[in-house]
mmCIF file with all atom_site columns, C-alpha atoms in Angstrom:
data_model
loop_
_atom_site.group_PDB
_atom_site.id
_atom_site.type_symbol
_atom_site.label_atom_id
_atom_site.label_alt_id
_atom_site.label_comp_id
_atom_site.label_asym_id
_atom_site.label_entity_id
_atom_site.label_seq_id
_atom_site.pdbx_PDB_ins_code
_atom_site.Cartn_x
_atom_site.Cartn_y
_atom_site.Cartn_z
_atom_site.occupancy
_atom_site.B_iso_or_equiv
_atom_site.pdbx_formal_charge
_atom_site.auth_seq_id
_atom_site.auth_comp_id
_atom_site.auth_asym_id
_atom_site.auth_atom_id
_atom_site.pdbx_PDB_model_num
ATOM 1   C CA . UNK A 1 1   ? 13.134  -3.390  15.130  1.00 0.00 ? 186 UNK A CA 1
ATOM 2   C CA . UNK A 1 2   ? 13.788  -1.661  18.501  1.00 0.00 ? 187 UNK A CA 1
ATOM 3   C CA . UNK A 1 3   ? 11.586  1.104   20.090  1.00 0.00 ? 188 UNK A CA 1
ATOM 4   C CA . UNK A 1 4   ? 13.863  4.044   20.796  1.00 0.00 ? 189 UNK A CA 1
ATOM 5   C CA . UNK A 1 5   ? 11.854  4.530   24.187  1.00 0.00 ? 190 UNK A CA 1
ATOM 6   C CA . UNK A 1 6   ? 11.029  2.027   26.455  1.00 0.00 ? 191 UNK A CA 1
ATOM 7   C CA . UNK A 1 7   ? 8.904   1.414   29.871  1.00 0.00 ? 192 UNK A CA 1
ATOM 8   C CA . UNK A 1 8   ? 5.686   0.297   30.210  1.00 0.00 ? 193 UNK A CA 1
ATOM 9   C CA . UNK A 1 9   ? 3.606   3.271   29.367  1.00 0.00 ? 194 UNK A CA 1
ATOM 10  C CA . UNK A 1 10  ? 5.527   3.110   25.501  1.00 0.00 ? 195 UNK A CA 1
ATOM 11  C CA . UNK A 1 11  ? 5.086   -0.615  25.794  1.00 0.00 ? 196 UNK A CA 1
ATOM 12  C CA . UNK A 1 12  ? 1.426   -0.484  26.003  1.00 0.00 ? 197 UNK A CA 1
ATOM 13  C CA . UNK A 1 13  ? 1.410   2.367   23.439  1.00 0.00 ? 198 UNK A CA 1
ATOM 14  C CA . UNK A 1 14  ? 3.141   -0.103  21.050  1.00 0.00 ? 199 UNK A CA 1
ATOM 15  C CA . UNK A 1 15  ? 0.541   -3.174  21.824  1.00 0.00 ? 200 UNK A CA 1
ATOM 16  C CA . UNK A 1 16  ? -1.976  -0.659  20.905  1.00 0.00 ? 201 UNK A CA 1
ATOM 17  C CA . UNK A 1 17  ? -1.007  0.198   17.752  1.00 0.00 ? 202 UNK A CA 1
ATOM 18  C CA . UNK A 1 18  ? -0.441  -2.905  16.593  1.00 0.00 ? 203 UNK A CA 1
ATOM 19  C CA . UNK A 1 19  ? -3.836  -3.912  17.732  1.00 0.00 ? 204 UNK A CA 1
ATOM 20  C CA . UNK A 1 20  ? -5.326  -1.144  15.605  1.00 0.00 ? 205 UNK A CA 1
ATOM 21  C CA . UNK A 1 21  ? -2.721  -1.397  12.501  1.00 0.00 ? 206 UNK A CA 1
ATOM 22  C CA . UNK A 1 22  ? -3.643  -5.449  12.685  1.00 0.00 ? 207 UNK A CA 1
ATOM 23  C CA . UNK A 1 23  ? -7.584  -4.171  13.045  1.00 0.00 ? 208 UNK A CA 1
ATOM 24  C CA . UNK A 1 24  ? -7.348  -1.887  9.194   1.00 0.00 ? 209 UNK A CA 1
ATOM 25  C CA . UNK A 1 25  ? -5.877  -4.852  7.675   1.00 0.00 ? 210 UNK A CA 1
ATOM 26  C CA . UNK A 1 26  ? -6.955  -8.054  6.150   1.00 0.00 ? 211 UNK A CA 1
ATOM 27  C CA . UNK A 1 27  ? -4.211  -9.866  7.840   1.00 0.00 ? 212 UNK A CA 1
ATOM 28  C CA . UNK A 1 28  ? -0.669  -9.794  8.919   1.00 0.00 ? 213 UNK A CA 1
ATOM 29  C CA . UNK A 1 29  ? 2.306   -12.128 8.854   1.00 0.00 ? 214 UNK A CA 1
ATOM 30  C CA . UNK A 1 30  ? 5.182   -9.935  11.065  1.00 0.00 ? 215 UNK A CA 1
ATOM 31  C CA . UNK A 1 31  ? 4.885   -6.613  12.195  1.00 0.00 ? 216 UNK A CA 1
ATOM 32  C CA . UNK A 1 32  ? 7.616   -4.514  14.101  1.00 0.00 ? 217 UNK A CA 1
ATOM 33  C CA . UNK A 1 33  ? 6.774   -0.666  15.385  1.00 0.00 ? 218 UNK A CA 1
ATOM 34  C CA . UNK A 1 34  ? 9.329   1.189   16.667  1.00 0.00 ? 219 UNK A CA 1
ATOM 35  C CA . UNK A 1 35  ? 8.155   4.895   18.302  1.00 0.00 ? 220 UNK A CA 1
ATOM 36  C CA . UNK A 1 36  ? 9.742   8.169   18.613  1.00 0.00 ? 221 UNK A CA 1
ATOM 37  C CA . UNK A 1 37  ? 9.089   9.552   21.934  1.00 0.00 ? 222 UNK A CA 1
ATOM 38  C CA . UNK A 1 38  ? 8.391   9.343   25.548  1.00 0.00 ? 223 UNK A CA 1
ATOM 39  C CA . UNK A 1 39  ? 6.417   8.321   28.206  1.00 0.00 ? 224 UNK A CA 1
ATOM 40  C CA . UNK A 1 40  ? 6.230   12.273  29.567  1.00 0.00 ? 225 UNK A CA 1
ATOM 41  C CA . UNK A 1 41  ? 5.056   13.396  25.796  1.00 0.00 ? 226 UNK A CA 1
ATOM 42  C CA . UNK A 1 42  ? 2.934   10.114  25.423  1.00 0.00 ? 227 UNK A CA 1
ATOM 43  C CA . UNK A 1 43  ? 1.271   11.212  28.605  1.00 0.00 ? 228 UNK A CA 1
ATOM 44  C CA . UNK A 1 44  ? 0.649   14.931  26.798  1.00 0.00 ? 229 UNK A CA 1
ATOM 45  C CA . UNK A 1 45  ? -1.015  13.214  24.246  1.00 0.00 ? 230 UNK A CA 1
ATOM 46  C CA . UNK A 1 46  ? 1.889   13.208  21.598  1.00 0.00 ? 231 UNK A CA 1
ATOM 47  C CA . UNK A 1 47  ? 3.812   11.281  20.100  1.00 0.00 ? 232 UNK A CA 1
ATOM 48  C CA . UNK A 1 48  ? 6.755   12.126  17.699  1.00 0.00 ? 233 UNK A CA 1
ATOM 49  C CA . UNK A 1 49  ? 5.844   9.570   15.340  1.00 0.00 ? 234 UNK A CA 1
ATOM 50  C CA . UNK A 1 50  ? 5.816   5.822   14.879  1.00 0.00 ? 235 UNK A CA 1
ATOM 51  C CA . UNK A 1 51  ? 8.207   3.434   12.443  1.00 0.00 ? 236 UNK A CA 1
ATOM 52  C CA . UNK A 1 52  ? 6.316   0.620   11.203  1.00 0.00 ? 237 UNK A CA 1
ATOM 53  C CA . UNK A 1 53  ? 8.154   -2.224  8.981   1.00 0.00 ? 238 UNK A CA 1
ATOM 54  C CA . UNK A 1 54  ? 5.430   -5.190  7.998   1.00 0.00 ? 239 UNK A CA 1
ATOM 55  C CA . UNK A 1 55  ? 5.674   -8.504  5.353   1.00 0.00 ? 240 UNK A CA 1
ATOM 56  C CA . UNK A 1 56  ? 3.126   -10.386 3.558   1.00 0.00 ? 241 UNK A CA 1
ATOM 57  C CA . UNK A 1 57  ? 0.135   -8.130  4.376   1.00 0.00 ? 242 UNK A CA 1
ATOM 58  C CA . UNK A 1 58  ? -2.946  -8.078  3.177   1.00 0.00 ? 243 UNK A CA 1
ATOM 59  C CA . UNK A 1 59  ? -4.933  -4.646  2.946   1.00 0.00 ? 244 UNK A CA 1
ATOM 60  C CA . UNK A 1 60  ? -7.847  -3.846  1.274   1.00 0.00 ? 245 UNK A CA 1
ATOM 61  C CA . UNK A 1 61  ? -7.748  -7.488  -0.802  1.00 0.00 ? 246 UNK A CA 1
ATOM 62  C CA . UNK A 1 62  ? -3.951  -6.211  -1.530  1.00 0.00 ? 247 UNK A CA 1
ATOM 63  C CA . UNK A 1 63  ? -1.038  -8.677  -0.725  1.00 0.00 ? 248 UNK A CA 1
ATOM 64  C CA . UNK A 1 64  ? 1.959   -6.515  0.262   1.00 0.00 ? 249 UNK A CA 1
ATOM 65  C CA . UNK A 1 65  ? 5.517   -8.268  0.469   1.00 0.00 ? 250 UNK A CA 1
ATOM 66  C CA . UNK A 1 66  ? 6.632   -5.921  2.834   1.00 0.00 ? 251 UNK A CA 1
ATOM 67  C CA . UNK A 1 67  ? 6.154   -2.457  3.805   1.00 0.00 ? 252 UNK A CA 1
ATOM 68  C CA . UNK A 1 68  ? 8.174   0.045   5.281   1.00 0.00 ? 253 UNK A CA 1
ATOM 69  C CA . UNK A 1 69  ? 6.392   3.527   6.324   1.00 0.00 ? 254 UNK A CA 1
ATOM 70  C CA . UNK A 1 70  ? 7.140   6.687   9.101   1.00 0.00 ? 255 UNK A CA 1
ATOM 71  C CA . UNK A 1 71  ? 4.335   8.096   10.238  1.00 0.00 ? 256 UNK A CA 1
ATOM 72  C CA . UNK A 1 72  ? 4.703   11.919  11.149  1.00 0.00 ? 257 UNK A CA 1
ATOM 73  C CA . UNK A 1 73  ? 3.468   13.287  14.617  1.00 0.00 ? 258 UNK A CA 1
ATOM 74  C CA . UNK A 1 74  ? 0.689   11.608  16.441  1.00 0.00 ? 259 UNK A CA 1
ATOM 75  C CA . UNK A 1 75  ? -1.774  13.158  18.949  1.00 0.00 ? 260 UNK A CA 1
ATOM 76  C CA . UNK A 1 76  ? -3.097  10.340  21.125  1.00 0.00 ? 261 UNK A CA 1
ATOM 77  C CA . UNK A 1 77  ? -5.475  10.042  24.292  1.00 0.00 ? 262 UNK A CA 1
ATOM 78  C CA . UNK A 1 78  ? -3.982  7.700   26.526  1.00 0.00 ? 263 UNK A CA 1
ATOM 79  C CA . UNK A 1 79  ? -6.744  5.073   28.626  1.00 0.00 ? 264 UNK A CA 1
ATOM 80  C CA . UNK A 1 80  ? -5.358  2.709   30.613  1.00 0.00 ? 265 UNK A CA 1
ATOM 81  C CA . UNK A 1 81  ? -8.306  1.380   32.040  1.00 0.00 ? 266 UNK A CA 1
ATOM 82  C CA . UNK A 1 82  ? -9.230  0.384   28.774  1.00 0.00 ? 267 UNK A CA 1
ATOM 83  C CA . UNK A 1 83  ? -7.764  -2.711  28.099  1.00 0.00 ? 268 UNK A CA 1
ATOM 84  C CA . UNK A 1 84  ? -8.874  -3.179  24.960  1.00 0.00 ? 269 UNK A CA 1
ATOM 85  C CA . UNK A 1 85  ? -8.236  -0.147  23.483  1.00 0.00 ? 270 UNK A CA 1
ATOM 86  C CA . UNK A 1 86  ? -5.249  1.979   25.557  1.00 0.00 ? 271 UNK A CA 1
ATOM 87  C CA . UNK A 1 87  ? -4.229  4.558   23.400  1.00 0.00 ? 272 UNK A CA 1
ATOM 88  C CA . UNK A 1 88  ? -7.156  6.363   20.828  1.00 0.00 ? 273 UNK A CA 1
ATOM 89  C CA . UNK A 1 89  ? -5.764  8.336   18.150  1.00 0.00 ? 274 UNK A CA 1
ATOM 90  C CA . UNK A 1 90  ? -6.914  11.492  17.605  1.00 0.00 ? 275 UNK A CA 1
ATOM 91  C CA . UNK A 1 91  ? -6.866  14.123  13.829  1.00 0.00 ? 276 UNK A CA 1
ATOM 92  C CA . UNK A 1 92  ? -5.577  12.979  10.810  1.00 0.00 ? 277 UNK A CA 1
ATOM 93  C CA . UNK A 1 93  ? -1.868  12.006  10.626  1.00 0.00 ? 278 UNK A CA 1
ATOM 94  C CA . UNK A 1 94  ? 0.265   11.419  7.674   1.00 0.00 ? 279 UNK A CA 1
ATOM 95  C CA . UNK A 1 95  ? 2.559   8.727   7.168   1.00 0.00 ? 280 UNK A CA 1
ATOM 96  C CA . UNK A 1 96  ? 5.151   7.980   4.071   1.00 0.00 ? 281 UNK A CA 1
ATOM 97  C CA . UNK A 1 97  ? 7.187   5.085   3.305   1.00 0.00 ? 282 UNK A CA 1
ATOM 98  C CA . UNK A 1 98  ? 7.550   2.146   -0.160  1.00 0.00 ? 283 UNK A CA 1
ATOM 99  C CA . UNK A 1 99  ? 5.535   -0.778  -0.260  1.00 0.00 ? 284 UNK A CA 1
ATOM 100 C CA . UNK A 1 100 ? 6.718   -3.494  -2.300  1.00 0.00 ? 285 UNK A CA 1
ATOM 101 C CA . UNK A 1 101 ? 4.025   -6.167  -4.336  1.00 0.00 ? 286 UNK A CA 1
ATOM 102 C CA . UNK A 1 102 ? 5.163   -9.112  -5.903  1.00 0.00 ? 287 UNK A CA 1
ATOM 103 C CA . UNK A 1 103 ? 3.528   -9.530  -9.566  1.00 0.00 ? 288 UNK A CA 1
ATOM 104 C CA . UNK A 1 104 ? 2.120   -13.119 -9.009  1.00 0.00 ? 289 UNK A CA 1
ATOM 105 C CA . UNK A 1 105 ? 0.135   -11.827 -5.985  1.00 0.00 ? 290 UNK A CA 1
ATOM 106 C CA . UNK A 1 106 ? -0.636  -8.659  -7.839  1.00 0.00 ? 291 UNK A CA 1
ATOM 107 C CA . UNK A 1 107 ? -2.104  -11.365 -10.794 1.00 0.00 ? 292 UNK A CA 1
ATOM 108 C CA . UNK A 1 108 ? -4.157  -12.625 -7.961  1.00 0.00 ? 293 UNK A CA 1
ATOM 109 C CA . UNK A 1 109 ? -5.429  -9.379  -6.596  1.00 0.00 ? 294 UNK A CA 1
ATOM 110 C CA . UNK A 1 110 ? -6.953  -8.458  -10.145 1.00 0.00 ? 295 UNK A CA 1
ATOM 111 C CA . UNK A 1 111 ? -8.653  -11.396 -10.320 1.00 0.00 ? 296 UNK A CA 1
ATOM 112 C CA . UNK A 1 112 ? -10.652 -10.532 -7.357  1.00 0.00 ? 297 UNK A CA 1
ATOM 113 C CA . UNK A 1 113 ? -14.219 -8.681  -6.867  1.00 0.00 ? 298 UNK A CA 1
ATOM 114 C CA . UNK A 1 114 ? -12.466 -6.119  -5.038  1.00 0.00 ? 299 UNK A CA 1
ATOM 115 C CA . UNK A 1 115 ? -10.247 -5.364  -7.863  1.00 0.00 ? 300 UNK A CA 1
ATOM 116 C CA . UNK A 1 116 ? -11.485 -6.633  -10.963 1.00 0.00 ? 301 UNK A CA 1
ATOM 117 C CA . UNK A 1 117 ? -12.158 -2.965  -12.101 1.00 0.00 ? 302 UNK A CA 1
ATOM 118 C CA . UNK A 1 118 ? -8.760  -2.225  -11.985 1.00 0.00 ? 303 UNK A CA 1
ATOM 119 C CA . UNK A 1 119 ? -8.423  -5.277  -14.211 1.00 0.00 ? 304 UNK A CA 1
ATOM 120 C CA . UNK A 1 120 ? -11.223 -4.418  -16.629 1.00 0.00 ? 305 UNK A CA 1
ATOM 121 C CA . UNK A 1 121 ? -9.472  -0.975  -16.643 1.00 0.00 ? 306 UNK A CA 1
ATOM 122 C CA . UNK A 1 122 ? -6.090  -1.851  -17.771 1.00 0.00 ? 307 UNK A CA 1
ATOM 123 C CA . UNK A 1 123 ? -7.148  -3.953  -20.635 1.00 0.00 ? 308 UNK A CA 1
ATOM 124 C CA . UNK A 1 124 ? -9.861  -1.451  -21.979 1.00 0.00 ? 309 UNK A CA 1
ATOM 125 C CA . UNK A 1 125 ? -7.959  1.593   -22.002 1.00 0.00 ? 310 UNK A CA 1
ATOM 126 C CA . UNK A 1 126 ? -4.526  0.024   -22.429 1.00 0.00 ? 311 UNK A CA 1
ATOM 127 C CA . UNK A 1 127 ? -5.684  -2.609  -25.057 1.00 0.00 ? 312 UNK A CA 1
ATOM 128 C CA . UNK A 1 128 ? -8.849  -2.113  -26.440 1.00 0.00 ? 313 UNK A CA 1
ATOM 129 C CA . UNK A 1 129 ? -9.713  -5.510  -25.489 1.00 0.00 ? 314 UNK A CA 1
ATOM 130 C CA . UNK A 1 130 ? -11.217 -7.658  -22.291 1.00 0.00 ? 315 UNK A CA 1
ATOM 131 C CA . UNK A 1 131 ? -11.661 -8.759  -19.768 1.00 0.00 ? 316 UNK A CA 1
ATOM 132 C CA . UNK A 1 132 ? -7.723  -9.169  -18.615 1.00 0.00 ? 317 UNK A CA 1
ATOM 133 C CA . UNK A 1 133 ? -6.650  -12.495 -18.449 1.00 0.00 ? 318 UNK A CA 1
ATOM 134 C CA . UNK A 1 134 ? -3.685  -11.559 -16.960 1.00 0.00 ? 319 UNK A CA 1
ATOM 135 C CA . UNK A 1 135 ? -1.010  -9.726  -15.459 1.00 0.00 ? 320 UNK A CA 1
ATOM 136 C CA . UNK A 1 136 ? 2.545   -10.269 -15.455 1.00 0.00 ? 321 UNK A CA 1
ATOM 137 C CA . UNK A 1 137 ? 5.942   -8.271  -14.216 1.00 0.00 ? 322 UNK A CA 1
ATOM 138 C CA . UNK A 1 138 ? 8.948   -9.224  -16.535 1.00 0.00 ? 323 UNK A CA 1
ATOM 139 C CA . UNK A 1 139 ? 12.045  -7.484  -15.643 1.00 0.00 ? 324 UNK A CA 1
ATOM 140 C CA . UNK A 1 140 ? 11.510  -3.451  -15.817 1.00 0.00 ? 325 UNK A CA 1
ATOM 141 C CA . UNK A 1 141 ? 8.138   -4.349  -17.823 1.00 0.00 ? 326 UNK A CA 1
ATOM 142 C CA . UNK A 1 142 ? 4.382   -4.996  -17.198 1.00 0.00 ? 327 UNK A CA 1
ATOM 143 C CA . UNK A 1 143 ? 3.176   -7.450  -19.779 1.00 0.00 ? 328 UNK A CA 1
ATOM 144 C CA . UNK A 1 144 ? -0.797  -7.538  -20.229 1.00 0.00 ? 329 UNK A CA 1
ATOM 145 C CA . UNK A 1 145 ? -2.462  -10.448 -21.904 1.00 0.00 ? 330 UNK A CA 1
ATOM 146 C CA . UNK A 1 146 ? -6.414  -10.092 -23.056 1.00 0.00 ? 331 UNK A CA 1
ATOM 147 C CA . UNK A 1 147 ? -8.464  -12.493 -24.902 1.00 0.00 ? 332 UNK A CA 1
ATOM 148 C CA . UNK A 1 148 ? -10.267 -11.549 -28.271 1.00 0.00 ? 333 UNK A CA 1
ATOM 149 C CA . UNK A 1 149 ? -13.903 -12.335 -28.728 1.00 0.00 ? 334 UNK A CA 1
ATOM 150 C CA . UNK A 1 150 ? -13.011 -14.285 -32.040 1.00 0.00 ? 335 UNK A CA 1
ATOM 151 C CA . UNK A 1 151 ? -11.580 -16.988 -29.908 1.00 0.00 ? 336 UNK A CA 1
ATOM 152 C CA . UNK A 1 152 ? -7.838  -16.471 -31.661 1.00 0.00 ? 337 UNK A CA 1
ATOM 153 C CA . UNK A 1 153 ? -4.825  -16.193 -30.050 1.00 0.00 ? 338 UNK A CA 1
ATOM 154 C CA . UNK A 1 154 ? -4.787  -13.706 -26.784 1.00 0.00 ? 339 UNK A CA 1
ATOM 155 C CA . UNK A 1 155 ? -3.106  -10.366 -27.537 1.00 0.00 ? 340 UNK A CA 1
ATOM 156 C CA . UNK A 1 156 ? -0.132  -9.120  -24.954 1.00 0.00 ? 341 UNK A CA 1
ATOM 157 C CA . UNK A 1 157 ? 1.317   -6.353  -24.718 1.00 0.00 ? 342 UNK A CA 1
ATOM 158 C CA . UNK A 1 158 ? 4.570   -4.919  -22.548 1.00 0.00 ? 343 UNK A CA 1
ATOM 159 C CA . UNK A 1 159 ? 4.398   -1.158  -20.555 1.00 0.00 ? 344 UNK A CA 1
ATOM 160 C CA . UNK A 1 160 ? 6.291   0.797   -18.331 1.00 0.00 ? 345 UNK A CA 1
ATOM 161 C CA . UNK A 1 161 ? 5.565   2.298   -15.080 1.00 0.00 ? 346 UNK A CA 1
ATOM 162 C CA . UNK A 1 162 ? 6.556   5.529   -13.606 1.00 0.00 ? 347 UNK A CA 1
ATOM 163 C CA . UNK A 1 163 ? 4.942   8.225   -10.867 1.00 0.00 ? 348 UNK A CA 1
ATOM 164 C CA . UNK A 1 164 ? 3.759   11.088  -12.678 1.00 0.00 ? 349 UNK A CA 1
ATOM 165 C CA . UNK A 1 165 ? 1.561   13.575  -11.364 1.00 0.00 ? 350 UNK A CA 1
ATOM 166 C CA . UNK A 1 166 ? 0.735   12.349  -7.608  1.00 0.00 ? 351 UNK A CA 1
ATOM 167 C CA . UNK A 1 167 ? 0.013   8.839   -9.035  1.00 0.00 ? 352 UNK A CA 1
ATOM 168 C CA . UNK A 1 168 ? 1.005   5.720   -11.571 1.00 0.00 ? 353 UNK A CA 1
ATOM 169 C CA . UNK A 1 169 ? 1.585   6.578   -14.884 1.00 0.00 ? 354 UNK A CA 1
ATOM 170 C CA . UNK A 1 170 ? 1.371   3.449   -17.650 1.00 0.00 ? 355 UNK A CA 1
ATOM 171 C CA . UNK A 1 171 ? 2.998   3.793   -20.818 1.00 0.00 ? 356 UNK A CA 1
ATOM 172 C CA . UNK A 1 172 ? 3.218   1.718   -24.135 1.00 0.00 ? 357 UNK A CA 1
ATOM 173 C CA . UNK A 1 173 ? 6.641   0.264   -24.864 1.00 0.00 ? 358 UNK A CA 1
ATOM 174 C CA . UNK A 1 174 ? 5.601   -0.175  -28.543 1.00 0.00 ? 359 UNK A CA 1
ATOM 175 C CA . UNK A 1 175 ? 2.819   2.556   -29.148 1.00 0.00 ? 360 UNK A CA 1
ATOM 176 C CA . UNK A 1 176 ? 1.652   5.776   -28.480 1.00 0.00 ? 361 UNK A CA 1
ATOM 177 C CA . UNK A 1 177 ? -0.770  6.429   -25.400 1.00 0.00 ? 362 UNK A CA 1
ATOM 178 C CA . UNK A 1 178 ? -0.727  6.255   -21.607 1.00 0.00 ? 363 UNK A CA 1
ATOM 179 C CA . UNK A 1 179 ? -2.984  5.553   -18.442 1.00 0.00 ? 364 UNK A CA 1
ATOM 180 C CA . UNK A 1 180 ? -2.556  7.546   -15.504 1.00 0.00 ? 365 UNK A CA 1
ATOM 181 C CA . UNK A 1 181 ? -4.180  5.039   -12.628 1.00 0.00 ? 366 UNK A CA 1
ATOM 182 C CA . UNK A 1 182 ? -7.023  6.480   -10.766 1.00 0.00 ? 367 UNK A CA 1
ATOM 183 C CA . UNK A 1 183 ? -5.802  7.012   -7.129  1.00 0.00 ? 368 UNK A CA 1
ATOM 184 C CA . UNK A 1 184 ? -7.364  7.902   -3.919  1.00 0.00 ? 369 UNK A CA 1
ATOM 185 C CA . UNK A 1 185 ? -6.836  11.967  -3.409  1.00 0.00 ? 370 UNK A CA 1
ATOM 186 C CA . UNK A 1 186 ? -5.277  11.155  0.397   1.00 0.00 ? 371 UNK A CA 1
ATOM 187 C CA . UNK A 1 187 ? -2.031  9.169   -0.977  1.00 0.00 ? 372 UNK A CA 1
ATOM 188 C CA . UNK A 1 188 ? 0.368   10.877  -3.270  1.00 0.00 ? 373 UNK A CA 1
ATOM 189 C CA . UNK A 1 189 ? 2.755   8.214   -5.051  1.00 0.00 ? 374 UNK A CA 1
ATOM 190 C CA . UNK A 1 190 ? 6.551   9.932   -5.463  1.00 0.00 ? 375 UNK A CA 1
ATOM 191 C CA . UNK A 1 191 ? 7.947   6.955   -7.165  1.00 0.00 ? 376 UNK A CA 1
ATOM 192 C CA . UNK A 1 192 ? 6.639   3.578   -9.091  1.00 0.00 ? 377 UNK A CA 1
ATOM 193 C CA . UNK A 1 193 ? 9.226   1.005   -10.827 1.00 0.00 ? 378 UNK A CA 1
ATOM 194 C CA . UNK A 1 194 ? 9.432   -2.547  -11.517 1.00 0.00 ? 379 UNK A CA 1
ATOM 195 C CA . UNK A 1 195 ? 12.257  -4.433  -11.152 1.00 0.00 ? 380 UNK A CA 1
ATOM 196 C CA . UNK A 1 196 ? 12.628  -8.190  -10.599 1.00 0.00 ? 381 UNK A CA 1
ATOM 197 C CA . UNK A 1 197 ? 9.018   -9.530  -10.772 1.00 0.00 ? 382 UNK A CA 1
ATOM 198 C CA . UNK A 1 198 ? 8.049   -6.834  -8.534  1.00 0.00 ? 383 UNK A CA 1
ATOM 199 C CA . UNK A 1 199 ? 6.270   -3.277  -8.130  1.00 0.00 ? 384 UNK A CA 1
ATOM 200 C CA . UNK A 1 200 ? 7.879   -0.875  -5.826  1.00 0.00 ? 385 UNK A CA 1
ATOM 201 C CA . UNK A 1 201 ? 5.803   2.273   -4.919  1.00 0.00 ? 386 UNK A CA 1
ATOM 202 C CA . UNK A 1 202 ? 7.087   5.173   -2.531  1.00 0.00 ? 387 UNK A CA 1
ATOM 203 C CA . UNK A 1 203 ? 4.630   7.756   -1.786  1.00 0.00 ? 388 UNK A CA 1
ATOM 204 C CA . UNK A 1 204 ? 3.098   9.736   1.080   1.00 0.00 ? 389 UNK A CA 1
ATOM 205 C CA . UNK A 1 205 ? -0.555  9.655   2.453   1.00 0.00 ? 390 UNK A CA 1
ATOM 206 C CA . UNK A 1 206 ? -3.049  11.412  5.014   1.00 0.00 ? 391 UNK A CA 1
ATOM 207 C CA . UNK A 1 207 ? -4.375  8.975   7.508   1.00 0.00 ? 392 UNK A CA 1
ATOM 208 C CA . UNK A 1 208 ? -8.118  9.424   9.224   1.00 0.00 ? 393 UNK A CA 1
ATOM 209 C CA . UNK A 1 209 ? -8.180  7.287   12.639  1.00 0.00 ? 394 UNK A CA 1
#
């Protein structure tokens, strides 16, 4: 992806950035900025705002296949004698975009300490039942499977997905009831859907640098 602006004072801009994006996540495959501004506003510590497009990250214990966000206006503080650190970010920023997870890696995720709550959530209130033993995307469709203390056959069960109220909304396909997902009051989700083995979220958050 292309910067709209170039020269060296955007460049190093740029190789910041990706520095500190790189530095809030677990770890990052490819990553491609692209910035909407100049050197002259750069200089009076803003920037229009930044284009970021990203696969196979991993944030917060979360494996992303790709993500695709716009940040809105930035104000920076540009140091080039710091090497390490040329461009400081300064006041919250906000940033919107879609983020795509793949429902084997999502399977994965739950599994984890970081997320097993979310696991232990889904099957409780969803179910009645857990812990999860696991998650699966088929089609348009979450399917759920639990164990049941009696040691019989593991219950599953299909739901839907859809943004509802700033956040995920989970509904039965075969029952009444519903789960709105617990989300952090920053991000705002505008849309949720599955479709071919995968979750697809758009949505808009505040940023704190």
């Amino acid at each position: 992806m292309p910067q709209t602006s170039s020269g060296p004072v955007l460049q190093l801009l740029a190789s910041g950035l990706q520095r500190w994006i790189r530095n809030q996540c677990d770890s990052v495959d490819e990553l491609n900025l692209a910035l909407q501004g100049s050197a002259i506003e750069l200089l009076r510590g803003r920037l229009k705002g930044v284009s970021l497009e990203a696969r196979r990250v991993s944030f917060e214990q979360l494996p992303l296949l790709r993500a695709e966000l716009q940040s809105g206006a930035l104000k920076t503080v540009f140091r080039p004698g710091q090497p390490t650190q040329p461009v400081q970010l300064q006041d919250p920023f906000s940033i919107q975009g879609e983020v795509v997870l793949s429902g084997t890696d999502l399977n994965k995720a739950l599994a984890t300490d970081r997320w097993r709550w979310l696991a232990d959530l889904l099957a409780e209130q969803l179910m009645g039942l857990t812990p999860l033993r696991s998650l699966a995307i088929d089609n348009d469709r979450l399917v759920l499977t639990a164990d049941v203390i009696t040691g019989t056959d593991p219950v599953q069960r299909s739901f839907l997905l859809c943004a509802d109220q700033g956040t995920i909304r989970v509904n039965h396909c075969d029952a009444e009831g519903q789960l709105f997902l617990p989300m952090d009051p920053s991000i705002t989700i505008s849309d949720a859907r599955l479709q071919g083995g995968q979750l697809v979220i758009k949505g808009n958050a505040t940023v704190h640098p």
